[in-house]
Amino acid sequence: MSLLRLRWPTPNGLPPRLIWMPLLIVAVLLAISEHLVEFSPLFVLSKIDEIGAFIARMFENPPPLDYLPQLAEKMLETIEMAILATLIAAVISLPMGFLAAHNATPHPLVGQVVRDLLSFFRALPELVWALVFVSAIGLGPFPGILAIAVVSIGFMAKFFAEAIEVVNKGPIEGIHATGAGWFQVRYFAMFPQALPDFVGTLLYVLDHNLRAATVLGIVGAGGIGFDLINSIRYFEFDRLIIIVLAIYLAVTVVDRLSDTLRTRIIQGGGCKHGS
């Protein structure tokens, strides 16, 4: 019945009520909350000239070439932080994903505890975790790596558990029929089916972690973030430009490599299935 009510066009030519009523409610809520968040498109439009002048000042001076060696060192540190954090998270996420999945956990209570723990990891952003680890360990890239890894575990294990929960039951029953044990069923029947989804999540998280690592320097957790915030704070726009360009290039390169690796994995999987 609900699907019939969603059909459009309706006899009178107007959108169905089930479509326009929720949209109207959302619009009313946005209008009511507008003053709470100081949302004002007209204010932004009135500042177009000032925004343009601000952007123009960023290109007044040539970039400081003597800063390039320090930039390269900080960017390398940022990339290493993202990669190490992603690898640590991947290793820990695999067993936690099995423990969190409803069809793979050894006991429902264990699954619920692990899922709650993963929710706690995801509840706080990397910047907050970085503050915690900097306070506990000290300044440097290591607290940043731990902060990124904790949040990544929360996401990767959750996605991996969801991939495990939708695997085909046929291979599982076949492995069971051979007398395989608990670990063998999960390793030989569940893991191969969920692996492509896990790899895709791993590459996406790596892409995200590189962006996250660029700001953790703000709280002293290593990376390019410290130089970035100082360039903004002291209006060093010539240095800010090359920092932003370096971050963009690093993210773009990682994104291209991820796409290439994902394509090869998918094609390789397709060739195996086809053969």
PDB file of C-alpha atoms in Angstrom:
ATOM      1  CA  MET A   1       0.000   0.000   0.000  1.00  0.00           C
ATOM      2  CA  SER A   2       2.821   2.412   0.872  1.00  0.00           C
ATOM      3  CA  LEU A   3       4.486   1.756  -2.493  1.00  0.00           C
ATOM      4  CA  LEU A   4       1.251   2.607  -4.293  1.00  0.00           C
ATOM      5  CA  ARG A   5       1.053   5.892  -2.414  1.00  0.00           C
ATOM      6  CA  LEU A   6       4.569   6.783  -3.554  1.00  0.00           C
ATOM      7  CA  ARG A   7       3.736   6.517  -7.261  1.00  0.00           C
ATOM      8  CA  TRP A   8       4.161   9.728  -9.202  1.00  0.00           C
ATOM      9  CA  PRO A   9       2.554  11.295 -11.194  1.00  0.00           C
ATOM     10  CA  THR A  10      -0.614  11.008  -9.152  1.00  0.00           C
ATOM     11  CA  PRO A  11      -4.123  11.424 -10.647  1.00  0.00           C
ATOM     12  CA  ASN A  12      -4.109  15.129  -9.764  1.00  0.00           C
ATOM     13  CA  GLY A  13      -0.526  15.631 -11.005  1.00  0.00           C
ATOM     14  CA  LEU A  14       0.825  16.642  -7.593  1.00  0.00           C
ATOM     15  CA  PRO A  15       3.594  14.812  -5.711  1.00  0.00           C
ATOM     16  CA  PRO A  16       2.391  12.140  -3.249  1.00  0.00           C
ATOM     17  CA  ARG A  17       1.887  13.249   0.329  1.00  0.00           C
ATOM     18  CA  LEU A  18       4.453  10.718   1.556  1.00  0.00           C
ATOM     19  CA  ILE A  19       7.064  12.656  -0.426  1.00  0.00           C
ATOM     20  CA  TRP A  20       6.240  16.301   0.168  1.00  0.00           C
ATOM     21  CA  MET A  21       5.163  16.051   3.805  1.00  0.00           C
ATOM     22  CA  PRO A  22       8.609  14.914   5.140  1.00  0.00           C
ATOM     23  CA  LEU A  23      10.309  17.525   2.959  1.00  0.00           C
ATOM     24  CA  LEU A  24       7.982  20.207   4.315  1.00  0.00           C
ATOM     25  CA  ILE A  25       8.689  19.137   7.896  1.00  0.00           C
ATOM     26  CA  VAL A  26      12.451  19.264   7.281  1.00  0.00           C
ATOM     27  CA  ALA A  27      12.141  22.729   5.698  1.00  0.00           C
ATOM     28  CA  VAL A  28      10.151  24.014   8.679  1.00  0.00           C
ATOM     29  CA  LEU A  29      12.702  22.596  11.129  1.00  0.00           C
ATOM     30  CA  LEU A  30      15.553  24.229   9.207  1.00  0.00           C
ATOM     31  CA  ALA A  31      13.733  27.557   9.203  1.00  0.00           C
ATOM     32  CA  ILE A  32      13.135  27.327  12.959  1.00  0.00           C
ATOM     33  CA  SER A  33      16.757  26.416  13.741  1.00  0.00           C
ATOM     34  CA  GLU A  34      18.293  28.956  11.351  1.00  0.00           C
ATOM     35  CA  HIS A  35      18.982  31.546  14.038  1.00  0.00           C
ATOM     36  CA  LEU A  36      20.558  28.948  16.337  1.00  0.00           C
ATOM     37  CA  VAL A  37      23.366  28.221  13.861  1.00  0.00           C
ATOM     38  CA  GLU A  38      23.497  31.794  12.485  1.00  0.00           C
ATOM     39  CA  PHE A  39      22.828  30.514   8.980  1.00  0.00           C
ATOM     40  CA  SER A  40      22.680  33.475   6.597  1.00  0.00           C
ATOM     41  CA  PRO A  41      23.365  33.112   2.856  1.00  0.00           C
ATOM     42  CA  LEU A  42      22.739  36.839   2.420  1.00  0.00           C
ATOM     43  CA  PHE A  43      25.566  37.591   4.845  1.00  0.00           C
ATOM     44  CA  VAL A  44      27.958  35.453   2.795  1.00  0.00           C
ATOM     45  CA  LEU A  45      26.898  37.209  -0.396  1.00  0.00           C
ATOM     46  CA  SER A  46      27.520  40.583   1.211  1.00  0.00           C
ATOM     47  CA  LYS A  47      31.095  39.508   1.987  1.00  0.00           C
ATOM     48  CA  ILE A  48      32.001  38.337  -1.528  1.00  0.00           C
ATOM     49  CA  ASP A  49      34.327  41.304  -2.095  1.00  0.00           C
ATOM     50  CA  GLU A  50      36.159  40.722   1.174  1.00  0.00           C
ATOM     51  CA  ILE A  51      36.507  37.001   0.440  1.00  0.00           C
ATOM     52  CA  GLY A  52      37.924  37.793  -2.988  1.00  0.00           C
ATOM     53  CA  ALA A  53      40.405  40.263  -1.488  1.00  0.00           C
ATOM     54  CA  PHE A  54      41.467  37.667   1.089  1.00  0.00           C
ATOM     55  CA  ILE A  55      42.121  35.083  -1.617  1.00  0.00           C
ATOM     56  CA  ALA A  56      44.029  37.651  -3.688  1.00  0.00           C
ATOM     57  CA  ARG A  57      46.343  38.392  -0.751  1.00  0.00           C
ATOM     58  CA  MET A  58      47.268  34.717  -0.640  1.00  0.00           C
ATOM     59  CA  PHE A  59      48.959  35.064  -4.045  1.00  0.00           C
ATOM     60  CA  GLU A  60      50.704  38.403  -3.509  1.00  0.00           C
ATOM     61  CA  ASN A  61      54.096  36.937  -2.582  1.00  0.00           C
ATOM     62  CA  PRO A  62      55.967  34.078  -4.257  1.00  0.00           C
ATOM     63  CA  PRO A  63      56.178  30.823  -2.275  1.00  0.00           C
ATOM     64  CA  PRO A  64      59.254  30.550  -0.030  1.00  0.00           C
ATOM     65  CA  LEU A  65      61.476  27.994  -1.726  1.00  0.00           C
ATOM     66  CA  ASP A  66      63.668  27.652   1.349  1.00  0.00           C
ATOM     67  CA  TYR A  67      60.685  26.077   3.124  1.00  0.00           C
ATOM     68  CA  LEU A  68      60.419  23.195   0.646  1.00  0.00           C
ATOM     69  CA  PRO A  69      62.843  20.823   2.472  1.00  0.00           C
ATOM     70  CA  GLN A  70      60.922  21.237   5.728  1.00  0.00           C
ATOM     71  CA  LEU A  71      57.655  20.819   3.843  1.00  0.00           C
ATOM     72  CA  ALA A  72      58.854  17.566   2.277  1.00  0.00           C
ATOM     73  CA  GLU A  73      59.942  16.232   5.681  1.00  0.00           C
ATOM     74  CA  LYS A  74      56.620  17.113   7.322  1.00  0.00           C
ATOM     75  CA  MET A  75      54.570  15.673   4.450  1.00  0.00           C
ATOM     76  CA  LEU A  76      56.566  12.436   4.553  1.00  0.00           C
ATOM     77  CA  GLU A  77      55.880  12.230   8.280  1.00  0.00           C
ATOM     78  CA  THR A  78      52.176  12.818   7.632  1.00  0.00           C
ATOM     79  CA  ILE A  79      51.995  10.077   4.995  1.00  0.00           C
ATOM     80  CA  GLU A  80      53.885   7.636   7.237  1.00  0.00           C
ATOM     81  CA  MET A  81      51.480   8.371  10.090  1.00  0.00           C
ATOM     82  CA  ALA A  82      48.485   7.602   7.886  1.00  0.00           C
ATOM     83  CA  ILE A  83      49.961   4.383   6.496  1.00  0.00           C
ATOM     84  CA  LEU A  84      51.150   3.022   9.853  1.00  0.00           C
ATOM     85  CA  ALA A  85      47.850   3.855  11.544  1.00  0.00           C
ATOM     86  CA  THR A  86      45.916   2.156   8.754  1.00  0.00           C
ATOM     87  CA  LEU A  87      48.053  -0.989   8.922  1.00  0.00           C
ATOM     88  CA  ILE A  88      47.716  -1.206  12.707  1.00  0.00           C
ATOM     89  CA  ALA A  89      43.965  -0.738  12.410  1.00  0.00           C
ATOM     90  CA  ALA A  90      43.694  -3.372   9.678  1.00  0.00           C
ATOM     91  CA  VAL A  91      45.474  -6.018  11.758  1.00  0.00           C
ATOM     92  CA  ILE A  92      43.304  -5.364  14.818  1.00  0.00           C
ATOM     93  CA  SER A  93      40.063  -4.909  12.837  1.00  0.00           C
ATOM     94  CA  LEU A  94      40.153  -8.396  11.328  1.00  0.00           C
ATOM     95  CA  PRO A  95      39.628 -10.372  14.566  1.00  0.00           C
ATOM     96  CA  MET A  96      37.343  -7.698  16.017  1.00  0.00           C
ATOM     97  CA  GLY A  97      35.190  -7.847  12.896  1.00  0.00           C
ATOM     98  CA  PHE A  98      34.678 -11.579  13.382  1.00  0.00           C
ATOM     99  CA  LEU A  99      33.884 -11.071  17.062  1.00  0.00           C
ATOM    100  CA  ALA A 100      31.356  -8.331  16.247  1.00  0.00           C
ATOM    101  CA  ALA A 101      29.528 -10.130  13.414  1.00  0.00           C
ATOM    102  CA  HIS A 102      26.289 -11.799  14.502  1.00  0.00           C
ATOM    103  CA  ASN A 103      26.980 -14.940  12.464  1.00  0.00           C
ATOM    104  CA  ALA A 104      30.645 -15.269  13.457  1.00  0.00           C
ATOM    105  CA  THR A 105      30.941 -14.223  17.091  1.00  0.00           C
ATOM    106  CA  PRO A 106      31.498 -17.071  19.562  1.00  0.00           C
ATOM    107  CA  HIS A 107      28.744 -15.709  21.836  1.00  0.00           C
ATOM    108  CA  PRO A 108      26.086 -12.978  21.469  1.00  0.00           C
ATOM    109  CA  LEU A 109      27.369 -11.249  24.603  1.00  0.00           C
ATOM    110  CA  VAL A 110      30.876 -11.093  23.150  1.00  0.00           C
ATOM    111  CA  GLY A 111      29.491  -9.613  19.945  1.00  0.00           C
ATOM    112  CA  GLN A 112      27.536  -6.943  21.809  1.00  0.00           C
ATOM    113  CA  VAL A 113      30.534  -5.946  23.939  1.00  0.00           C
ATOM    114  CA  VAL A 114      32.777  -5.658  20.873  1.00  0.00           C
ATOM    115  CA  ARG A 115      30.180  -3.627  18.966  1.00  0.00           C
ATOM    116  CA  ASP A 116      29.810  -1.238  21.908  1.00  0.00           C
ATOM    117  CA  LEU A 117      33.580  -0.881  22.086  1.00  0.00           C
ATOM    118  CA  LEU A 118      33.761  -0.086  18.378  1.00  0.00           C
ATOM    119  CA  SER A 119      31.016   2.508  18.798  1.00  0.00           C
ATOM    120  CA  PHE A 120      33.082   4.116  21.564  1.00  0.00           C
ATOM    121  CA  PHE A 121      36.131   4.249  19.268  1.00  0.00           C
ATOM    122  CA  ARG A 122      34.057   5.980  16.581  1.00  0.00           C
ATOM    123  CA  ALA A 123      32.336   8.362  18.974  1.00  0.00           C
ATOM    124  CA  LEU A 124      35.354  10.654  19.364  1.00  0.00           C
ATOM    125  CA  PRO A 125      37.143  12.220  16.370  1.00  0.00           C
ATOM    126  CA  GLU A 126      40.857  11.807  15.730  1.00  0.00           C
ATOM    127  CA  LEU A 127      41.633  15.248  17.133  1.00  0.00           C
ATOM    128  CA  VAL A 128      40.150  14.385  20.536  1.00  0.00           C
ATOM    129  CA  TRP A 129      41.940  11.041  20.680  1.00  0.00           C
ATOM    130  CA  ALA A 130      45.152  12.862  19.726  1.00  0.00           C
ATOM    131  CA  LEU A 131      44.694  15.210  22.698  1.00  0.00           C
ATOM    132  CA  VAL A 132      44.246  12.186  24.957  1.00  0.00           C
ATOM    133  CA  PHE A 133      47.357  10.415  23.694  1.00  0.00           C
ATOM    134  CA  VAL A 134      49.471  13.589  23.661  1.00  0.00           C
ATOM    135  CA  SER A 135      48.539  14.154  27.312  1.00  0.00           C
ATOM    136  CA  ALA A 136      49.361  10.535  28.167  1.00  0.00           C
ATOM    137  CA  ILE A 137      52.463   9.950  26.032  1.00  0.00           C
ATOM    138  CA  GLY A 138      53.817  13.334  24.982  1.00  0.00           C
ATOM    139  CA  LEU A 139      54.305  15.271  21.777  1.00  0.00           C
ATOM    140  CA  GLY A 140      55.285  13.676  18.474  1.00  0.00           C
ATOM    141  CA  PRO A 141      53.849  11.595  15.644  1.00  0.00           C
ATOM    142  CA  PHE A 142      53.311   8.439  17.739  1.00  0.00           C
ATOM    143  CA  PRO A 143      50.263   9.833  19.610  1.00  0.00           C
ATOM    144  CA  GLY A 144      48.878  10.870  16.227  1.00  0.00           C
ATOM    145  CA  ILE A 145      49.322   7.358  14.860  1.00  0.00           C
ATOM    146  CA  LEU A 146      47.503   5.890  17.864  1.00  0.00           C
ATOM    147  CA  ALA A 147      44.671   8.417  17.556  1.00  0.00           C
ATOM    148  CA  ILE A 148      44.099   7.656  13.876  1.00  0.00           C
ATOM    149  CA  ALA A 149      44.386   3.914  14.474  1.00  0.00           C
ATOM    150  CA  VAL A 150      41.751   3.913  17.230  1.00  0.00           C
ATOM    151  CA  VAL A 151      39.145   5.683  15.101  1.00  0.00           C
ATOM    152  CA  SER A 152      40.041   3.531  12.089  1.00  0.00           C
ATOM    153  CA  ILE A 153      39.519   0.352  14.111  1.00  0.00           C
ATOM    154  CA  GLY A 154      36.055   1.549  15.023  1.00  0.00           C
ATOM    155  CA  PHE A 155      35.073   2.000  11.378  1.00  0.00           C
ATOM    156  CA  MET A 156      36.983  -0.852   9.722  1.00  0.00           C
ATOM    157  CA  ALA A 157      35.883  -3.537  12.175  1.00  0.00           C
ATOM    158  CA  LYS A 158      32.265  -2.370  11.876  1.00  0.00           C
ATOM    159  CA  PHE A 159      32.312  -2.508   8.072  1.00  0.00           C
ATOM    160  CA  PHE A 160      34.123  -5.845   8.122  1.00  0.00           C
ATOM    161  CA  ALA A 161      31.545  -7.293  10.512  1.00  0.00           C
ATOM    162  CA  GLU A 162      28.742  -6.120   8.232  1.00  0.00           C
ATOM    163  CA  ALA A 163      30.488  -7.751   5.258  1.00  0.00           C
ATOM    164  CA  ILE A 164      30.769 -11.023   7.167  1.00  0.00           C
ATOM    165  CA  GLU A 165      27.093 -10.968   8.120  1.00  0.00           C
ATOM    166  CA  VAL A 166      25.967 -11.012   4.466  1.00  0.00           C
ATOM    167  CA  VAL A 167      28.267 -13.767   3.153  1.00  0.00           C
ATOM    168  CA  ASN A 168      26.793 -16.682   1.247  1.00  0.00           C
ATOM    169  CA  LYS A 169      25.832 -19.549   3.559  1.00  0.00           C
ATOM    170  CA  GLY A 170      26.612 -22.201   0.948  1.00  0.00           C
ATOM    171  CA  PRO A 171      30.399 -22.295   1.450  1.00  0.00           C
ATOM    172  CA  ILE A 172      29.885 -22.171   5.224  1.00  0.00           C
ATOM    173  CA  GLU A 173      27.653 -25.250   5.138  1.00  0.00           C
ATOM    174  CA  GLY A 174      30.104 -26.990   2.825  1.00  0.00           C
ATOM    175  CA  ILE A 175      33.038 -26.378   5.173  1.00  0.00           C
ATOM    176  CA  HIS A 176      30.917 -27.476   8.116  1.00  0.00           C
ATOM    177  CA  ALA A 177      30.104 -30.735   6.299  1.00  0.00           C
ATOM    178  CA  THR A 178      33.804 -31.614   6.161  1.00  0.00           C
ATOM    179  CA  GLY A 179      34.013 -31.501   9.949  1.00  0.00           C
ATOM    180  CA  ALA A 180      35.896 -28.192  10.082  1.00  0.00           C
ATOM    181  CA  GLY A 181      36.221 -26.404  13.407  1.00  0.00           C
ATOM    182  CA  TRP A 182      35.184 -22.884  14.464  1.00  0.00           C
ATOM    183  CA  PHE A 183      38.328 -21.174  13.214  1.00  0.00           C
ATOM    184  CA  GLN A 184      38.479 -23.133   9.956  1.00  0.00           C
ATOM    185  CA  VAL A 185      34.903 -22.193   9.037  1.00  0.00           C
ATOM    186  CA  ARG A 186      35.651 -18.508   9.515  1.00  0.00           C
ATOM    187  CA  TYR A 187      39.008 -18.604   7.767  1.00  0.00           C
ATOM    188  CA  PHE A 188      38.106 -20.738   4.747  1.00  0.00           C
ATOM    189  CA  ALA A 189      34.409 -19.907   4.242  1.00  0.00           C
ATOM    190  CA  MET A 190      33.723 -16.422   5.630  1.00  0.00           C
ATOM    191  CA  PHE A 191      37.000 -14.563   5.228  1.00  0.00           C
ATOM    192  CA  PRO A 192      37.469 -15.087   1.445  1.00  0.00           C
ATOM    193  CA  GLN A 193      33.941 -13.821   0.742  1.00  0.00           C
ATOM    194  CA  ALA A 194      34.318 -10.701   2.923  1.00  0.00           C
ATOM    195  CA  LEU A 195      37.892  -9.924   1.802  1.00  0.00           C
ATOM    196  CA  PRO A 196      36.997  -7.724  -1.235  1.00  0.00           C
ATOM    197  CA  ASP A 197      34.766  -5.536   0.943  1.00  0.00           C
ATOM    198  CA  PHE A 198      37.477  -5.342   3.567  1.00  0.00           C
ATOM    199  CA  VAL A 199      40.076  -4.281   1.008  1.00  0.00           C
ATOM    200  CA  GLY A 200      37.752  -1.605  -0.321  1.00  0.00           C
ATOM    201  CA  THR A 201      37.176  -0.314   3.201  1.00  0.00           C
ATOM    202  CA  LEU A 202      40.908  -0.427   3.904  1.00  0.00           C
ATOM    203  CA  LEU A 203      41.702   1.755   0.892  1.00  0.00           C
ATOM    204  CA  TYR A 204      38.937   4.201   1.735  1.00  0.00           C
ATOM    205  CA  VAL A 205      40.139   4.475   5.350  1.00  0.00           C
ATOM    206  CA  LEU A 206      43.698   5.070   4.150  1.00  0.00           C
ATOM    207  CA  ASP A 207      42.448   7.942   2.018  1.00  0.00           C
ATOM    208  CA  HIS A 208      40.582   9.382   5.005  1.00  0.00           C
ATOM    209  CA  ASN A 209      43.500   8.880   7.391  1.00  0.00           C
ATOM    210  CA  LEU A 210      45.806  10.919   5.202  1.00  0.00           C
ATOM    211  CA  ARG A 211      43.431  13.845   5.527  1.00  0.00           C
ATOM    212  CA  ALA A 212      43.111  13.275   9.270  1.00  0.00           C
ATOM    213  CA  ALA A 213      46.894  13.176   9.720  1.00  0.00           C
ATOM    214  CA  THR A 214      47.240  16.626   8.163  1.00  0.00           C
ATOM    215  CA  VAL A 215      45.500  18.341  11.090  1.00  0.00           C
ATOM    216  CA  LEU A 216      46.729  16.410  14.128  1.00  0.00           C
ATOM    217  CA  GLY A 217      49.843  18.593  14.285  1.00  0.00           C
ATOM    218  CA  ILE A 218      47.575  21.296  15.651  1.00  0.00           C
ATOM    219  CA  VAL A 219      47.682  19.546  19.046  1.00  0.00           C
ATOM    220  CA  GLY A 220      51.326  18.480  18.716  1.00  0.00           C
ATOM    221  CA  ALA A 221      50.639  15.006  17.342  1.00  0.00           C
ATOM    222  CA  GLY A 222      53.026  15.249  14.389  1.00  0.00           C
ATOM    223  CA  GLY A 223      52.522  15.851  10.697  1.00  0.00           C
ATOM    224  CA  ILE A 224      52.080  18.994   8.648  1.00  0.00           C
ATOM    225  CA  GLY A 225      49.215  20.284  10.795  1.00  0.00           C
ATOM    226  CA  PHE A 226      51.445  22.392  13.057  1.00  0.00           C
ATOM    227  CA  ASP A 227      52.907  24.289  10.101  1.00  0.00           C
ATOM    228  CA  LEU A 228      49.459  24.595   8.558  1.00  0.00           C
ATOM    229  CA  ILE A 229      47.834  26.207  11.595  1.00  0.00           C
ATOM    230  CA  ASN A 230      50.815  28.507  12.148  1.00  0.00           C
ATOM    231  CA  SER A 231      50.654  29.710   8.549  1.00  0.00           C
ATOM    232  CA  ILE A 232      47.019  30.623   9.071  1.00  0.00           C
ATOM    233  CA  ARG A 233      47.587  32.131  12.508  1.00  0.00           C
ATOM    234  CA  TYR A 234      50.457  34.386  11.399  1.00  0.00           C
ATOM    235  CA  PHE A 235      48.976  35.196   7.950  1.00  0.00           C
ATOM    236  CA  GLU A 236      51.864  33.527   6.109  1.00  0.00           C
ATOM    237  CA  PHE A 237      49.763  32.954   3.009  1.00  0.00           C
ATOM    238  CA  ASP A 238      52.728  32.285   0.727  1.00  0.00           C
ATOM    239  CA  ARG A 239      53.657  29.286   2.888  1.00  0.00           C
ATOM    240  CA  LEU A 240      50.008  28.284   3.295  1.00  0.00           C
ATOM    241  CA  ILE A 241      49.568  27.960  -0.463  1.00  0.00           C
ATOM    242  CA  ILE A 242      52.346  25.415  -0.922  1.00  0.00           C
ATOM    243  CA  ILE A 243      51.223  23.469   2.167  1.00  0.00           C
ATOM    244  CA  VAL A 244      47.703  23.189   0.759  1.00  0.00           C
ATOM    245  CA  LEU A 245      49.074  22.164  -2.649  1.00  0.00           C
ATOM    246  CA  ALA A 246      51.308  19.530  -1.049  1.00  0.00           C
ATOM    247  CA  ILE A 247      48.369  18.067   0.870  1.00  0.00           C
ATOM    248  CA  TYR A 248      46.272  18.047  -2.297  1.00  0.00           C
ATOM    249  CA  LEU A 249      48.990  16.258  -4.279  1.00  0.00           C
ATOM    250  CA  ALA A 250      49.521  13.667  -1.544  1.00  0.00           C
ATOM    251  CA  VAL A 251      45.800  12.930  -1.260  1.00  0.00           C
ATOM    252  CA  THR A 252      45.468  12.735  -5.048  1.00  0.00           C
ATOM    253  CA  VAL A 253      48.399  10.329  -5.404  1.00  0.00           C
ATOM    254  CA  VAL A 254      47.041   8.057  -2.659  1.00  0.00           C
ATOM    255  CA  ASP A 255      43.605   8.180  -4.247  1.00  0.00           C
ATOM    256  CA  ARG A 256      44.976   7.173  -7.673  1.00  0.00           C
ATOM    257  CA  LEU A 257      47.032   4.354  -6.183  1.00  0.00           C
ATOM    258  CA  SER A 258      43.982   3.130  -4.252  1.00  0.00           C
ATOM    259  CA  ASP A 259      41.862   3.126  -7.410  1.00  0.00           C
ATOM    260  CA  THR A 260      44.551   1.188  -9.298  1.00  0.00           C
ATOM    261  CA  LEU A 261      44.939  -1.385  -6.524  1.00  0.00           C
ATOM    262  CA  ARG A 262      41.163  -1.772  -6.139  1.00  0.00           C
ATOM    263  CA  THR A 263      40.753  -2.282  -9.894  1.00  0.00           C
ATOM    264  CA  ARG A 264      43.476  -4.955  -9.992  1.00  0.00           C
ATOM    265  CA  ILE A 265      41.926  -6.797  -7.044  1.00  0.00           C
ATOM    266  CA  ILE A 266      38.491  -6.732  -8.633  1.00  0.00           C
ATOM    267  CA  GLN A 267      39.801  -7.856 -12.032  1.00  0.00           C
ATOM    268  CA  GLY A 268      41.929 -10.561 -10.413  1.00  0.00           C
ATOM    269  CA  GLY A 269      38.921 -11.810  -8.490  1.00  0.00           C
ATOM    270  CA  GLY A 270      36.867 -11.819 -11.665  1.00  0.00           C
ATOM    271  CA  CYS A 271      39.505 -13.796 -13.548  1.00  0.00           C
ATOM    272  CA  LYS A 272      39.610 -16.419 -10.789  1.00  0.00           C
ATOM    273  CA  HIS A 273      35.881 -16.784 -10.770  1.00  0.00           C
ATOM    274  CA  GLY A 274      35.791 -16.942 -14.534  1.00  0.00           C
ATOM    275  CA  SER A 275      38.421 -19.620 -14.695  1.00  0.00           C
TER     276      SER A 275
END
